[in-house]
mmCIF file of C-alpha atoms in Angstrom:
data_model
loop_
_atom_site.group_PDB
_atom_site.id
_atom_site.type_symbol
_atom_site.label_atom_id
_atom_site.label_comp_id
_atom_site.label_asym_id
_atom_site.label_seq_id
_atom_site.Cartn_x
_atom_site.Cartn_y
_atom_site.Cartn_z
ATOM 1 C CA MET C 1 4.529 7.903 10.805
ATOM 2 C CA LEU C 2 2.989 10.323 8.296
ATOM 3 C CA ILE C 3 2.671 9.146 4.711
ATOM 4 C CA PHE C 4 1.628 11.492 1.902
ATOM 5 C CA SER C 5 0.323 10.290 -1.469
ATOM 6 C CA GLN C 6 1.976 11.242 -4.739
ATOM 7 C CA ASN C 7 -1.321 12.749 -5.841
ATOM 8 C CA LEU C 8 -0.703 15.680 -3.474
ATOM 9 C CA ALA C 9 2.362 16.579 -5.523
ATOM 10 C CA ASN C 10 0.099 17.016 -8.573
ATOM 11 C CA TYR C 11 -1.327 20.131 -6.888
ATOM 12 C CA GLY C 12 1.921 21.669 -5.706
ATOM 13 C CA LEU C 13 1.205 20.949 -2.061
ATOM 14 C CA PRO C 14 4.449 20.817 -0.094
ATOM 15 C CA ILE C 15 5.384 17.478 1.437
ATOM 16 C CA PRO C 16 6.868 18.004 4.920
ATOM 17 C CA GLU C 17 10.566 17.116 5.287
ATOM 18 C CA ASN C 18 9.926 14.336 7.802
ATOM 19 C CA ALA C 19 7.010 12.814 5.868
ATOM 20 C CA ILE C 20 7.187 9.600 3.889
ATOM 21 C CA PHE C 21 6.222 9.936 0.225
ATOM 22 C CA ARG C 22 3.855 7.186 -0.979
ATOM 23 C CA VAL C 23 3.958 6.163 -4.614
ATOM 24 C CA ASN C 24 0.914 4.065 -5.433
ATOM 25 C CA LEU C 25 1.892 2.200 -8.597
ATOM 26 C CA ALA C 26 -1.774 1.953 -9.599
ATOM 27 C CA TRP C 27 -1.470 5.668 -10.426
ATOM 28 C CA VAL C 28 1.821 5.400 -12.338
ATOM 29 C CA ASN C 29 1.483 4.707 -16.066
ATOM 30 C CA SER C 30 5.012 3.455 -16.739
ATOM 31 C CA LEU C 31 8.270 2.512 -15.071
ATOM 32 C CA LYS C 32 9.849 5.565 -16.727
ATOM 33 C CA GLU C 33 7.223 7.760 -15.028
ATOM 34 C CA LEU C 34 8.038 6.015 -11.734
ATOM 35 C CA GLU C 35 11.715 6.881 -12.118
ATOM 36 C CA VAL C 36 10.823 10.548 -12.747
ATOM 37 C CA ILE C 37 8.661 10.628 -9.599
ATOM 38 C CA LEU C 38 11.403 8.988 -7.533
ATOM 39 C CA GLY C 39 13.952 11.456 -8.919
ATOM 40 C CA LYS C 40 11.853 14.413 -7.762
ATOM 41 C CA HIS C 41 11.526 13.007 -4.244
ATOM 42 C CA ARG C 42 15.036 11.813 -3.411
ATOM 43 C CA SER C 43 14.955 13.776 -0.152
ATOM 44 C CA HIS C 44 12.038 11.729 1.206
ATOM 45 C CA GLN C 45 11.749 8.164 2.341
ATOM 46 C CA ILE C 46 9.587 6.356 -0.211
ATOM 47 C CA PHE C 47 6.646 4.046 0.446
ATOM 48 C CA LEU C 48 6.191 2.092 -2.801
ATOM 49 C CA ASP C 49 2.730 0.551 -3.066
ATOM 50 C CA LEU C 50 2.181 -2.354 -5.486
ATOM 51 C CA PRO C 51 -1.441 -2.955 -6.562
ATOM 52 C CA ALA C 52 -1.184 -6.767 -6.665
ATOM 53 C CA SER C 53 -4.440 -8.486 -7.678
ATOM 54 C CA ARG C 54 -6.163 -5.120 -7.985
ATOM 55 C CA THR C 55 -9.363 -5.211 -10.024
ATOM 56 C CA LYS C 56 -10.736 -1.682 -9.566
ATOM 57 C CA PRO C 57 -9.396 1.260 -11.564
ATOM 58 C CA PRO C 58 -6.821 2.612 -11.819
ATOM 59 C CA ASN C 59 -5.289 -0.751 -12.537
ATOM 60 C CA ASN C 60 -1.751 -0.316 -13.809
ATOM 61 C CA LYS C 61 0.118 -3.550 -13.234
ATOM 62 C CA TYR C 62 3.820 -4.131 -12.851
ATOM 63 C CA ASP C 63 5.880 -7.262 -12.690
ATOM 64 C CA VAL C 64 7.754 -7.250 -9.397
ATOM 65 C CA ASP C 65 10.882 -8.424 -11.243
ATOM 66 C CA ASP C 66 10.803 -5.160 -13.226
ATOM 67 C CA LEU C 67 10.652 -3.196 -9.967
ATOM 68 C CA ILE C 68 13.672 -4.844 -8.306
ATOM 69 C CA PRO C 69 16.343 -2.849 -10.224
ATOM 70 C CA ILE C 70 14.456 0.375 -9.419
ATOM 71 C CA ILE C 71 14.231 -0.542 -5.741
ATOM 72 C CA LYS C 72 17.921 -1.426 -5.634
ATOM 73 C CA SER C 73 18.963 1.835 -7.299
ATOM 74 C CA ASN C 74 16.827 3.995 -4.965
ATOM 75 C CA PRO C 75 18.033 3.516 -1.399
ATOM 76 C CA ASN C 76 15.370 5.925 -0.133
ATOM 77 C CA ILE C 77 12.693 3.299 -0.901
ATOM 78 C CA LYS C 78 12.132 2.140 2.682
ATOM 79 C CA TYR C 79 8.724 0.472 2.413
ATOM 80 C CA PHE C 80 7.123 -1.846 -0.128
ATOM 81 C CA ALA C 81 3.377 -2.368 0.327
ATOM 82 C CA VAL C 82 1.563 -5.210 -1.423
ATOM 83 C CA SER C 83 -2.215 -5.184 -1.931
ATOM 84 C CA ASN C 84 -4.634 -8.007 -1.264
ATOM 85 C CA ILE C 85 -2.625 -10.059 1.194
ATOM 86 C CA ASN C 86 -4.921 -12.765 2.532
ATOM 87 C CA THR C 87 -2.415 -15.382 3.729
ATOM 88 C CA ALA C 88 1.266 -15.700 4.560
ATOM 89 C CA ASP C 89 1.731 -17.497 1.236
ATOM 90 C CA ASP C 90 0.725 -14.291 -0.551
ATOM 91 C CA LEU C 91 3.841 -12.652 0.933
ATOM 92 C CA LYS C 92 6.413 -15.357 0.199
ATOM 93 C CA LEU C 93 7.196 -14.194 -3.358
ATOM 94 C CA TYR C 94 7.990 -10.707 -2.092
ATOM 95 C CA SER C 95 9.909 -11.846 0.986
ATOM 96 C CA ASN C 96 12.254 -13.796 -1.269
ATOM 97 C CA ILE C 97 13.111 -11.018 -3.750
ATOM 98 C CA ILE C 98 12.648 -7.603 -2.107
ATOM 99 C CA PRO C 99 15.968 -6.325 -0.683
ATOM 100 C CA LYS C 100 16.165 -6.898 3.085
ATOM 101 C CA ARG C 101 16.675 -3.153 3.780
ATOM 102 C CA VAL C 102 13.082 -2.567 2.551
ATOM 103 C CA ILE C 103 10.198 -3.140 4.969
ATOM 104 C CA ILE C 104 7.422 -5.184 3.348
ATOM 105 C CA VAL C 105 3.964 -3.911 4.303
ATOM 106 C CA PRO C 106 1.013 -6.222 3.642
ATOM 107 C CA LYS C 107 -2.199 -4.400 2.750
ATOM 108 C CA ILE C 108 -5.143 -6.040 4.461
ATOM 109 C CA GLU C 109 -8.291 -5.636 2.375
ATOM 110 C CA SER C 110 -10.513 -8.581 3.270
ATOM 111 C CA VAL C 111 -12.004 -10.613 6.079
ATOM 112 C CA ASN C 112 -9.565 -13.416 5.160
ATOM 113 C CA GLY C 113 -6.636 -11.043 5.628
ATOM 114 C CA ILE C 114 -7.855 -10.143 9.110
ATOM 115 C CA MET C 115 -8.596 -13.761 10.035
ATOM 116 C CA ASN C 116 -5.052 -14.731 8.963
ATOM 117 C CA ILE C 117 -3.288 -11.694 10.414
ATOM 118 C CA LYS C 118 -1.172 -13.697 12.867
ATOM 119 C CA GLU C 119 0.323 -15.934 10.154
ATOM 120 C CA ILE C 120 0.743 -12.929 7.834
ATOM 121 C CA THR C 121 2.642 -10.888 10.418
ATOM 122 C CA ASN C 122 4.703 -13.931 11.437
ATOM 123 C CA GLU C 123 5.974 -13.993 7.834
ATOM 124 C CA LEU C 124 7.292 -10.423 8.130
ATOM 125 C CA GLU C 125 11.022 -10.197 8.794
ATOM 126 C CA ALA C 126 11.264 -6.508 9.736
ATOM 127 C CA GLU C 127 12.070 -5.603 13.317
ATOM 128 C CA ASN C 128 9.294 -2.997 13.249
ATOM 129 C CA LYS C 129 6.403 -4.821 11.629
ATOM 130 C CA THR C 130 3.893 -2.691 9.731
ATOM 131 C CA ILE C 131 0.596 -3.472 8.029
ATOM 132 C CA MET C 132 -1.833 -1.286 6.117
ATOM 133 C CA LEU C 133 -5.634 -1.490 6.260
ATOM 134 C CA ASP C 134 -7.846 -0.604 3.295
ATOM 135 C CA HIS C 135 -11.189 0.150 4.954
ATOM 136 C CA ASP C 136 -13.111 0.522 1.675
ATOM 137 C CA ASP C 137 -11.985 -2.814 0.271
ATOM 138 C CA LEU C 138 -12.633 -4.546 3.592
ATOM 139 C CA PHE C 139 -16.185 -3.194 3.558
ATOM 140 C CA SER C 140 -16.630 -4.331 -0.063
ATOM 141 C CA SER C 141 -15.336 -7.829 0.776
ATOM 142 C CA ILE C 142 -17.892 -8.099 3.580
ATOM 143 C CA ILE C 143 -20.689 -7.146 1.170
ATOM 144 C CA LYS C 144 -19.427 -9.595 -1.503
ATOM 145 C CA SER C 145 -19.314 -12.421 1.040
ATOM 146 C CA LYS C 146 -22.943 -11.661 1.930
ATOM 147 C CA LYS C 147 -22.079 -11.147 5.590
ATOM 148 C CA PRO C 148 -23.925 -8.466 7.551
ATOM 149 C CA VAL C 149 -22.200 -5.087 7.226
ATOM 150 C CA SER C 150 -22.629 -4.657 10.974
ATOM 151 C CA ILE C 151 -19.522 -6.856 11.453
ATOM 152 C CA PHE C 152 -17.306 -4.281 9.687
ATOM 153 C CA THR C 153 -16.373 -2.458 12.906
ATOM 154 C CA ASN C 154 -15.843 -5.779 14.709
ATOM 155 C CA TYR C 155 -13.179 -6.778 12.176
ATOM 156 C CA ILE C 156 -11.477 -3.405 12.412
ATOM 157 C CA SER C 157 -11.497 -3.632 16.216
ATOM 158 C CA LYS C 158 -10.064 -7.136 16.043
ATOM 159 C CA LEU C 159 -7.219 -5.885 13.843
ATOM 160 C CA VAL C 160 -6.536 -2.823 16.008
ATOM 161 C CA VAL C 161 -6.384 -4.927 19.186
ATOM 162 C CA PHE C 162 -4.102 -7.507 17.548
ATOM 163 C CA CYS C 163 -1.705 -4.814 16.328
ATOM 164 C CA LYS C 164 -1.578 -3.029 19.697
ATOM 165 C CA LYS C 165 -1.047 -6.283 21.585
ATOM 166 C CA ASN C 166 1.757 -7.366 19.232
ATOM 167 C CA LYS C 167 3.363 -3.917 18.779
ATOM 168 C CA ILE C 168 2.653 -3.850 15.053
ATOM 169 C CA THR C 169 2.212 -0.507 13.301
ATOM 170 C CA LEU C 170 -1.218 -0.302 11.685
ATOM 171 C CA LEU C 171 -1.491 2.270 8.882
ATOM 172 C CA ARG C 172 -4.963 3.608 8.196
ATOM 173 C CA THR C 173 -6.295 6.235 5.794
ATOM 174 C CA VAL C 174 -6.969 9.614 7.336
ATOM 175 C CA GLY C 175 -8.724 11.922 4.898
ATOM 176 C CA VAL C 176 -8.688 12.218 1.149
ATOM 177 C CA VAL C 177 -8.039 15.073 -1.271
ATOM 178 C CA PHE C 178 -10.821 16.003 -3.672
ATOM 179 C CA SER C 179 -10.388 18.463 -6.542
ATOM 180 C CA ASP C 180 -12.442 20.039 -9.289
ATOM 181 C CA ASN C 181 -9.219 20.569 -11.280
ATOM 182 C CA GLU C 182 -8.652 16.894 -12.097
ATOM 183 C CA PHE C 183 -8.865 16.306 -15.828
ATOM 184 C CA ARG C 184 -6.698 13.214 -16.286
ATOM 185 C CA ILE C 185 -8.514 10.186 -17.590
ATOM 186 C CA THR C 186 -5.610 7.936 -18.499
ATOM 187 C CA GLN C 187 -4.713 7.379 -14.843
ATOM 188 C CA TYR C 188 -7.756 5.146 -14.510
ATOM 189 C CA ILE C 189 -7.169 2.781 -17.404
ATOM 190 C CA ARG C 190 -3.804 1.648 -18.666
#
């Protein structure tokens, strides 16, 4: 599974036909802007990423109820990721309202998320279960909890082993795009 961020489209980079197009709602300033982005990428499967409980910028926030009509009217939205999933209870709201054709992808960003990964993945209804790991936020959560940073790789290993053993797809960041042509400021603060 290859997933490309919407930020690549800002630079005219072609998105391969078989790639999944990720729309991180933290970087989308309005629902109208979201609909424009989705309209431009109707030929791709869409990975919609909701920044739930996000505190770092950019920090655009959307009510999931406002997203439901958009999800329903865009059948190419195949995945719905939710940030900061620490327990199975964090997923229940989404499991109850996201259309069943959409695969819910919990984003694991903390030690608690990794410690509760079995209950979190048990809550997932998709045949092909998928989770996403945010390495940076995991590292930050370890620092905030005043645990030694040396345990960072142990937690990642624990998650990797769990996912392999249980045939769960684990999405991880591979590379980032940097540019000296980025002049937008409004993307960081709503």
